PDB file of C-alpha atoms in Angstrom:
ATOM      1  CA  UNK A  44     115.427  42.190 139.678  1.00 67.00           C
ATOM      2  CA  UNK A  45     114.057  39.595 141.409  1.00 76.00           C
ATOM      3  CA  UNK A  46     115.910  36.370 142.793  1.00 78.00           C
ATOM      4  CA  UNK A  47     113.708  33.745 141.303  1.00 83.00           C
ATOM      5  CA  UNK A  48     114.466  35.857 137.860  1.00 79.00           C
ATOM      6  CA  UNK A  49     118.070  35.482 138.148  1.00 80.00           C
ATOM      7  CA  UNK A  50     118.247  31.913 139.522  1.00 84.00           C
ATOM      8  CA  UNK A  51     116.279  31.146 136.704  1.00 84.00           C
ATOM      9  CA  UNK A  52     119.188  32.626 134.159  1.00 80.00           C
ATOM     10  CA  UNK A  53     121.455  31.242 135.788  1.00 83.00           C
ATOM     11  CA  UNK A  54     120.732  27.911 135.500  1.00 85.00           C
ATOM     12  CA  UNK A  55     121.164  28.071 131.943  1.00 83.00           C
ATOM     13  CA  UNK A  56     123.535  25.995 130.498  1.00 82.00           C
ATOM     14  CA  UNK A  57     125.292  28.851 128.412  1.00 85.00           C
ATOM     15  CA  UNK A  58     127.137  32.435 129.301  1.00 86.00           C
ATOM     16  CA  UNK A  59     124.715  34.778 130.088  1.00 81.00           C
ATOM     17  CA  UNK A  60     124.848  38.504 130.747  1.00 83.00           C
ATOM     18  CA  UNK A  61     122.124  39.533 133.470  1.00 82.00           C
ATOM     19  CA  UNK A  62     121.615  43.587 133.106  1.00 85.00           C
ATOM     20  CA  UNK A  63     119.487  45.463 136.430  1.00 89.00           C
ATOM     21  CA  UNK A  64     118.494  47.923 134.309  1.00 92.00           C
ATOM     22  CA  UNK A  65     117.049  50.092 137.230  1.00 92.00           C
ATOM     23  CA  UNK A  66     120.428  49.763 139.224  1.00 93.00           C
ATOM     24  CA  UNK A  67     122.016  51.600 136.082  1.00 94.00           C
ATOM     25  CA  UNK A  68     119.582  53.895 135.942  1.00 94.00           C
ATOM     26  CA  UNK A  69     120.014  55.112 139.691  1.00 95.00           C
ATOM     27  CA  UNK A  70     123.613  54.995 138.636  1.00 94.00           C
ATOM     28  CA  UNK A  71     122.911  57.607 135.768  1.00 94.00           C
ATOM     29  CA  UNK A  72     120.626  59.663 138.065  1.00 94.00           C
ATOM     30  CA  UNK A  73     123.769  59.872 141.019  1.00 95.00           C
ATOM     31  CA  UNK A  74     126.459  60.528 138.432  1.00 94.00           C
ATOM     32  CA  UNK A  75     123.708  63.452 136.883  1.00 93.00           C
ATOM     33  CA  UNK A  76     123.619  64.845 140.454  1.00 94.00           C
ATOM     34  CA  UNK A  77     127.445  64.739 140.943  1.00 96.00           C
ATOM     35  CA  UNK A  78     129.144  65.935 137.795  1.00 94.00           C
ATOM     36  CA  UNK A  79     128.882  69.742 136.788  1.00 94.00           C
ATOM     37  CA  UNK A  80     126.977  70.714 134.141  1.00 89.00           C
ATOM     38  CA  UNK A  81     129.663  71.703 131.714  1.00 93.00           C
ATOM     39  CA  UNK A  82     130.249  67.855 131.394  1.00 92.00           C
ATOM     40  CA  UNK A  83     128.840  66.312 128.462  1.00 90.00           C
ATOM     41  CA  UNK A  84     128.973  62.389 128.516  1.00 93.00           C
ATOM     42  CA  UNK A  85     129.301  60.592 125.298  1.00 94.00           C
ATOM     43  CA  UNK A  86     128.540  56.766 125.454  1.00 94.00           C
ATOM     44  CA  UNK A  87     129.988  54.510 123.214  1.00 95.00           C
ATOM     45  CA  UNK A  88     127.942  52.283 121.606  1.00 94.00           C
ATOM     46  CA  UNK A  89     130.676  49.742 121.470  1.00 94.00           C
ATOM     47  CA  UNK A  90     130.649  49.678 124.605  1.00 93.00           C
ATOM     48  CA  UNK A  91     127.344  47.623 124.887  1.00 92.00           C
ATOM     49  CA  UNK A  92     124.947  47.710 122.282  1.00 92.00           C
ATOM     50  CA  UNK A  93     121.887  46.105 123.861  1.00 93.00           C
ATOM     51  CA  UNK A  94     119.023  47.631 122.742  1.00 92.00           C
ATOM     52  CA  UNK A  95     117.641  48.411 126.178  1.00 93.00           C
ATOM     53  CA  UNK A  96     120.254  49.977 127.366  1.00 94.00           C
ATOM     54  CA  UNK A  97     120.875  52.267 124.426  1.00 94.00           C
ATOM     55  CA  UNK A  98     116.874  53.334 124.765  1.00 93.00           C
ATOM     56  CA  UNK A  99     117.781  53.887 128.600  1.00 94.00           C
ATOM     57  CA  UNK A 100     120.622  55.768 127.559  1.00 93.00           C
ATOM     58  CA  UNK A 101     118.542  57.603 124.712  1.00 91.00           C
ATOM     59  CA  UNK A 102     115.792  58.659 127.347  1.00 91.00           C
ATOM     60  CA  UNK A 103     118.534  59.847 130.080  1.00 90.00           C
ATOM     61  CA  UNK A 104     119.335  63.629 130.167  1.00 88.00           C
ATOM     62  CA  UNK A 105     123.009  62.601 131.430  1.00 91.00           C
ATOM     63  CA  UNK A 106     123.874  61.013 128.040  1.00 92.00           C
ATOM     64  CA  UNK A 107     124.209  64.174 125.576  1.00 90.00           C
ATOM     65  CA  UNK A 108     125.301  61.825 122.354  1.00 90.00           C
ATOM     66  CA  UNK A 109     126.465  58.736 121.108  1.00 92.00           C
ATOM     67  CA  UNK A 110     129.963  57.468 119.431  1.00 93.00           C
ATOM     68  CA  UNK A 111     130.323  55.121 116.830  1.00 92.00           C
ATOM     69  CA  UNK A 112     132.840  53.582 115.074  1.00 94.00           C
ATOM     70  CA  UNK A 113     130.956  51.209 112.611  1.00 94.00           C
ATOM     71  CA  UNK A 114     127.759  51.638 110.292  1.00 92.00           C
ATOM     72  CA  UNK A 115     126.217  48.736 112.032  1.00 93.00           C
ATOM     73  CA  UNK A 116     126.779  50.921 115.330  1.00 92.00           C
ATOM     74  CA  UNK A 117     125.513  53.982 113.533  1.00 90.00           C
ATOM     75  CA  UNK A 118     122.210  51.711 112.443  1.00 89.00           C
ATOM     76  CA  UNK A 119     121.961  50.179 115.687  1.00 89.00           C
ATOM     77  CA  UNK A 120     121.247  54.098 117.308  1.00 89.00           C
ATOM     78  CA  UNK A 121     119.584  55.680 114.763  1.00 86.00           C
ATOM     79  CA  UNK A 122     116.527  54.741 116.057  1.00 81.00           C
ATOM     80  CA  UNK A 123     117.641  56.188 119.632  1.00 76.00           C
ATOM     81  CA  UNK A 124     119.191  59.400 118.616  1.00 67.00           C
ATOM     82  CA  UNK A 125     116.658  61.563 117.819  1.00 68.00           C
ATOM     83  CA  UNK A 126     117.532  63.998 119.946  1.00 58.00           C
ATOM     84  CA  UNK A 127     121.256  63.351 120.689  1.00 57.00           C
ATOM     85  CA  UNK A 128     124.344  63.795 118.936  1.00 61.00           C
ATOM     86  CA  UNK A 129     126.434  60.926 116.595  1.00 55.00           C
TER      87      UNK A 129
END
């Protein structure tokens, strides 16, 4: 993320959450390289249901599926989970 972009977000007069998808992707890659193949990582949609994060996780081979605990979470993840377990 560029510093200028971060400064712009920090100037807002409201709480803000800033995600660095490149960093998140790198961390997933690192986990994928160090975890044994027999471990299946399931992402809990309750942890964060941001569409960009769900999209990133749905395309990552480390994430084998999604855990949902409500109809709303299921509805959010359906479009991202064609090849993943729910």
